[in-house]
Amino acid sequence: EEVKRILAPNGVVAVFGYSFPAILKYEEAHKILYQFYTVTLAPYWSKRRQLVRSHYSSISLPFEHKSRIYDLSISLQVTLDGLIGYVESTSAMQLMNTKDPGNTALKKLRQELVVAIGGDDAGEGFNPLLDIRAPLFMEIGMKRTE
């Protein structure tokens, strides 16, 4: 209702998000990261996270002229340390670190990813460039002149 109230006539609004990112070319690394997100971090995700995981399917813009788009993705290259930094920045990881400041979950994740990608167990200085793809989803709506 708030978007109806503040959007000007003939105004357009887009609500978008992205799904779990895939590590391309390293299937085992992708499985490890997925397991970390869905199992290790599961107790720490906000209930609101379900809105993103469901691609906002329970939300519908209150306009006659609207469209949902699911066939987009964003592709990028990121270093292993960049990926670990992204995971560290998630709200679930932040909450885990607050509740259990001495946890080694992120360090263990990095070690497992290093091995899956082809580095040695120590992983010192191993920081390859990874191809990542994340599916995008959005709903676009237009408020017609009243």
PDB file of C-alpha atoms in Angstrom:
ATOM      1  CA  GLU A   1       0.000   0.000   0.000  1.00  0.00           C
ATOM      2  CA  GLU A   2       2.896   2.377   0.694  1.00  0.00           C
ATOM      3  CA  VAL A   3       4.158   2.123  -2.889  1.00  0.00           C
ATOM      4  CA  LYS A   4       0.661   3.019  -4.141  1.00  0.00           C
ATOM      5  CA  ARG A   5       0.615   6.059  -1.888  1.00  0.00           C
ATOM      6  CA  ILE A   6       4.021   7.515  -2.766  1.00  0.00           C
ATOM      7  CA  LEU A   7       4.456   6.551  -6.430  1.00  0.00           C
ATOM      8  CA  ALA A   8       3.516   9.356  -8.820  1.00  0.00           C
ATOM      9  CA  PRO A   9       0.984   8.700 -11.592  1.00  0.00           C
ATOM     10  CA  ASN A  10       2.703   6.916 -14.508  1.00  0.00           C
ATOM     11  CA  GLY A  11       5.575   6.127 -12.131  1.00  0.00           C
ATOM     12  CA  VAL A  12       7.390   2.823 -12.283  1.00  0.00           C
ATOM     13  CA  VAL A  13       8.748   0.750  -9.420  1.00  0.00           C
ATOM     14  CA  ALA A  14      11.020  -2.286  -9.586  1.00  0.00           C
ATOM     15  CA  VAL A  15      11.635  -4.692  -6.731  1.00  0.00           C
ATOM     16  CA  PHE A  16      14.535  -7.065  -7.313  1.00  0.00           C
ATOM     17  CA  GLY A  17      16.903  -9.451  -5.634  1.00  0.00           C
ATOM     18  CA  TYR A  18      19.314 -12.226  -6.401  1.00  0.00           C
ATOM     19  CA  SER A  19      19.409 -15.900  -5.573  1.00  0.00           C
ATOM     20  CA  PHE A  20      22.206 -17.983  -4.158  1.00  0.00           C
ATOM     21  CA  PRO A  21      25.356 -17.445  -6.250  1.00  0.00           C
ATOM     22  CA  ALA A  22      26.855 -20.401  -8.118  1.00  0.00           C
ATOM     23  CA  ILE A  23      30.585 -20.993  -8.299  1.00  0.00           C
ATOM     24  CA  LEU A  24      31.056 -21.966 -11.927  1.00  0.00           C
ATOM     25  CA  LYS A  25      33.600 -24.599 -13.038  1.00  0.00           C
ATOM     26  CA  TYR A  26      34.027 -25.978  -9.490  1.00  0.00           C
ATOM     27  CA  GLU A  27      30.969 -28.077  -8.677  1.00  0.00           C
ATOM     28  CA  GLU A  28      32.379 -29.387  -5.392  1.00  0.00           C
ATOM     29  CA  ALA A  29      33.183 -25.845  -4.239  1.00  0.00           C
ATOM     30  CA  HIS A  30      29.645 -24.784  -5.105  1.00  0.00           C
ATOM     31  CA  LYS A  31      28.234 -27.678  -3.036  1.00  0.00           C
ATOM     32  CA  ILE A  32      30.423 -26.705  -0.071  1.00  0.00           C
ATOM     33  CA  LEU A  33      29.277 -23.079  -0.228  1.00  0.00           C
ATOM     34  CA  TYR A  34      25.623 -24.122  -0.611  1.00  0.00           C
ATOM     35  CA  GLN A  35      25.927 -26.434   2.410  1.00  0.00           C
ATOM     36  CA  PHE A  36      27.443 -23.592   4.418  1.00  0.00           C
ATOM     37  CA  TYR A  37      24.573 -21.247   3.532  1.00  0.00           C
ATOM     38  CA  THR A  38      21.760 -23.750   4.016  1.00  0.00           C
ATOM     39  CA  VAL A  39      23.035 -25.736   6.996  1.00  0.00           C
ATOM     40  CA  THR A  40      25.777 -23.923   8.908  1.00  0.00           C
ATOM     41  CA  LEU A  41      24.171 -20.486   8.634  1.00  0.00           C
ATOM     42  CA  ALA A  42      20.549 -21.705   8.685  1.00  0.00           C
ATOM     43  CA  PRO A  43      19.898 -20.911  12.371  1.00  0.00           C
ATOM     44  CA  TYR A  44      21.201 -17.381  11.903  1.00  0.00           C
ATOM     45  CA  TRP A  45      19.192 -16.207   8.893  1.00  0.00           C
ATOM     46  CA  SER A  46      16.366 -13.780   9.607  1.00  0.00           C
ATOM     47  CA  LYS A  47      12.833 -14.994   8.938  1.00  0.00           C
ATOM     48  CA  ARG A  48      12.656 -12.196   6.334  1.00  0.00           C
ATOM     49  CA  ARG A  49      15.346 -14.036   4.344  1.00  0.00           C
ATOM     50  CA  GLN A  50      12.557 -16.375   3.209  1.00  0.00           C
ATOM     51  CA  LEU A  51      11.172 -13.477   1.135  1.00  0.00           C
ATOM     52  CA  VAL A  52      14.361 -13.437  -0.924  1.00  0.00           C
ATOM     53  CA  ARG A  53      14.667 -17.237  -1.101  1.00  0.00           C
ATOM     54  CA  SER A  54      11.112 -17.404  -2.454  1.00  0.00           C
ATOM     55  CA  HIS A  55      11.911 -14.653  -5.009  1.00  0.00           C
ATOM     56  CA  TYR A  56       9.368 -12.383  -3.308  1.00  0.00           C
ATOM     57  CA  SER A  57       6.603 -14.727  -4.484  1.00  0.00           C
ATOM     58  CA  SER A  58       4.389 -13.752  -1.535  1.00  0.00           C
ATOM     59  CA  ILE A  59       4.598 -10.075  -2.481  1.00  0.00           C
ATOM     60  CA  SER A  60       2.641  -8.614  -5.358  1.00  0.00           C
ATOM     61  CA  LEU A  61       2.750  -5.012  -6.466  1.00  0.00           C
ATOM     62  CA  PRO A  62      -0.715  -3.439  -6.230  1.00  0.00           C
ATOM     63  CA  PHE A  63      -0.887  -2.366  -9.872  1.00  0.00           C
ATOM     64  CA  GLU A  64      -2.755  -3.669 -12.892  1.00  0.00           C
ATOM     65  CA  HIS A  65       0.303  -3.206 -15.101  1.00  0.00           C
ATOM     66  CA  LYS A  66       3.071  -5.357 -13.694  1.00  0.00           C
ATOM     67  CA  SER A  67       5.440  -8.084 -14.742  1.00  0.00           C
ATOM     68  CA  ARG A  68       7.695 -10.638 -13.023  1.00  0.00           C
ATOM     69  CA  ILE A  69      11.052 -11.402 -14.596  1.00  0.00           C
ATOM     70  CA  TYR A  70      13.085 -14.468 -13.664  1.00  0.00           C
ATOM     71  CA  ASP A  71      15.390 -15.086 -16.619  1.00  0.00           C
ATOM     72  CA  LEU A  72      18.168 -12.671 -15.707  1.00  0.00           C
ATOM     73  CA  SER A  73      21.481 -13.270 -13.999  1.00  0.00           C
ATOM     74  CA  ILE A  74      24.576 -11.395 -13.009  1.00  0.00           C
ATOM     75  CA  SER A  75      27.980 -12.879 -13.765  1.00  0.00           C
ATOM     76  CA  LEU A  76      31.195 -11.662 -12.233  1.00  0.00           C
ATOM     77  CA  GLN A  77      34.674 -12.683 -11.325  1.00  0.00           C
ATOM     78  CA  VAL A  78      35.713 -12.563  -7.708  1.00  0.00           C
ATOM     79  CA  THR A  79      38.754 -13.798  -5.854  1.00  0.00           C
ATOM     80  CA  LEU A  80      38.366 -16.546  -3.278  1.00  0.00           C
ATOM     81  CA  ASP A  81      39.082 -13.985  -0.563  1.00  0.00           C
ATOM     82  CA  GLY A  82      36.472 -11.681  -2.094  1.00  0.00           C
ATOM     83  CA  LEU A  83      33.923 -14.499  -1.925  1.00  0.00           C
ATOM     84  CA  ILE A  84      34.850 -15.192   1.703  1.00  0.00           C
ATOM     85  CA  GLY A  85      34.474 -11.452   2.408  1.00  0.00           C
ATOM     86  CA  TYR A  86      31.005 -11.533   0.866  1.00  0.00           C
ATOM     87  CA  VAL A  87      29.994 -14.487   3.057  1.00  0.00           C
ATOM     88  CA  GLU A  88      31.451 -12.711   6.085  1.00  0.00           C
ATOM     89  CA  SER A  89      29.308  -9.643   5.330  1.00  0.00           C
ATOM     90  CA  THR A  90      26.000 -11.543   5.347  1.00  0.00           C
ATOM     91  CA  SER A  91      23.649 -10.872   8.218  1.00  0.00           C
ATOM     92  CA  ALA A  92      23.657 -14.551   9.177  1.00  0.00           C
ATOM     93  CA  MET A  93      27.454 -14.671   9.458  1.00  0.00           C
ATOM     94  CA  GLN A  94      27.461 -11.428  11.433  1.00  0.00           C
ATOM     95  CA  LEU A  95      24.919 -12.885  13.874  1.00  0.00           C
ATOM     96  CA  MET A  96      26.913 -16.124  14.178  1.00  0.00           C
ATOM     97  CA  ASN A  97      30.043 -14.108  15.002  1.00  0.00           C
ATOM     98  CA  THR A  98      28.132 -12.089  17.604  1.00  0.00           C
ATOM     99  CA  LYS A  99      26.664 -15.154  19.295  1.00  0.00           C
ATOM    100  CA  ASP A 100      29.848 -17.233  19.013  1.00  0.00           C
ATOM    101  CA  PRO A 101      32.825 -14.871  18.681  1.00  0.00           C
ATOM    102  CA  GLY A 102      35.394 -17.676  18.698  1.00  0.00           C
ATOM    103  CA  ASN A 103      33.818 -19.741  15.933  1.00  0.00           C
ATOM    104  CA  THR A 104      36.055 -20.927  13.110  1.00  0.00           C
ATOM    105  CA  ALA A 105      33.290 -21.579  10.577  1.00  0.00           C
ATOM    106  CA  LEU A 106      34.567 -19.070   8.010  1.00  0.00           C
ATOM    107  CA  LYS A 107      38.150 -20.294   8.296  1.00  0.00           C
ATOM    108  CA  LYS A 108      36.959 -23.887   7.834  1.00  0.00           C
ATOM    109  CA  LEU A 109      34.834 -22.849   4.840  1.00  0.00           C
ATOM    110  CA  ARG A 110      37.843 -21.212   3.181  1.00  0.00           C
ATOM    111  CA  GLN A 111      39.996 -24.304   3.768  1.00  0.00           C
ATOM    112  CA  GLU A 112      37.336 -26.584   2.269  1.00  0.00           C
ATOM    113  CA  LEU A 113      36.949 -24.301  -0.754  1.00  0.00           C
ATOM    114  CA  VAL A 114      40.714 -24.173  -1.286  1.00  0.00           C
ATOM    115  CA  VAL A 115      40.889 -27.978  -1.439  1.00  0.00           C
ATOM    116  CA  ALA A 116      37.818 -28.203  -3.703  1.00  0.00           C
ATOM    117  CA  ILE A 117      39.307 -25.655  -6.112  1.00  0.00           C
ATOM    118  CA  GLY A 118      42.676 -27.349  -6.246  1.00  0.00           C
ATOM    119  CA  GLY A 119      44.899 -25.653  -3.695  1.00  0.00           C
ATOM    120  CA  ASP A 120      46.813 -27.355  -0.923  1.00  0.00           C
ATOM    121  CA  ASP A 121      45.442 -27.922   2.579  1.00  0.00           C
ATOM    122  CA  ALA A 122      47.194 -24.878   4.029  1.00  0.00           C
ATOM    123  CA  GLY A 123      45.793 -22.565   1.370  1.00  0.00           C
ATOM    124  CA  GLU A 124      48.348 -19.873   2.225  1.00  0.00           C
ATOM    125  CA  GLY A 125      48.456 -17.279  -0.532  1.00  0.00           C
ATOM    126  CA  PHE A 126      45.948 -19.266  -2.651  1.00  0.00           C
ATOM    127  CA  ASN A 127      43.485 -16.689  -3.964  1.00  0.00           C
ATOM    128  CA  PRO A 128      42.261 -17.688  -7.425  1.00  0.00           C
ATOM    129  CA  LEU A 129      39.812 -15.709  -9.510  1.00  0.00           C
ATOM    130  CA  LEU A 130      36.424 -17.457  -9.575  1.00  0.00           C
ATOM    131  CA  ASP A 131      33.554 -17.119 -12.030  1.00  0.00           C
ATOM    132  CA  ILE A 132      30.305 -16.542 -10.143  1.00  0.00           C
ATOM    133  CA  ARG A 133      26.744 -16.327 -11.433  1.00  0.00           C
ATOM    134  CA  ALA A 134      23.708 -15.272  -9.433  1.00  0.00           C
ATOM    135  CA  PRO A 135      20.161 -15.480 -10.811  1.00  0.00           C
ATOM    136  CA  LEU A 136      18.232 -12.205 -10.581  1.00  0.00           C
ATOM    137  CA  PHE A 137      14.504 -11.833 -10.131  1.00  0.00           C
ATOM    138  CA  MET A 138      12.288  -8.793 -10.168  1.00  0.00           C
ATOM    139  CA  GLU A 139       8.786  -7.465 -10.338  1.00  0.00           C
ATOM    140  CA  ILE A 140       8.145  -4.229 -12.165  1.00  0.00           C
ATOM    141  CA  GLY A 141       4.915  -2.285 -11.836  1.00  0.00           C
ATOM    142  CA  MET A 142       3.490   0.929 -13.205  1.00  0.00           C
ATOM    143  CA  LYS A 143       0.955   3.172 -11.536  1.00  0.00           C
ATOM    144  CA  ARG A 144      -1.321   4.477 -14.249  1.00  0.00           C
ATOM    145  CA  THR A 145      -2.749   7.989 -14.161  1.00  0.00           C
ATOM    146  CA  GLU A 146      -5.633   8.134 -11.715  1.00  0.00           C
TER     147      GLU A 146
END
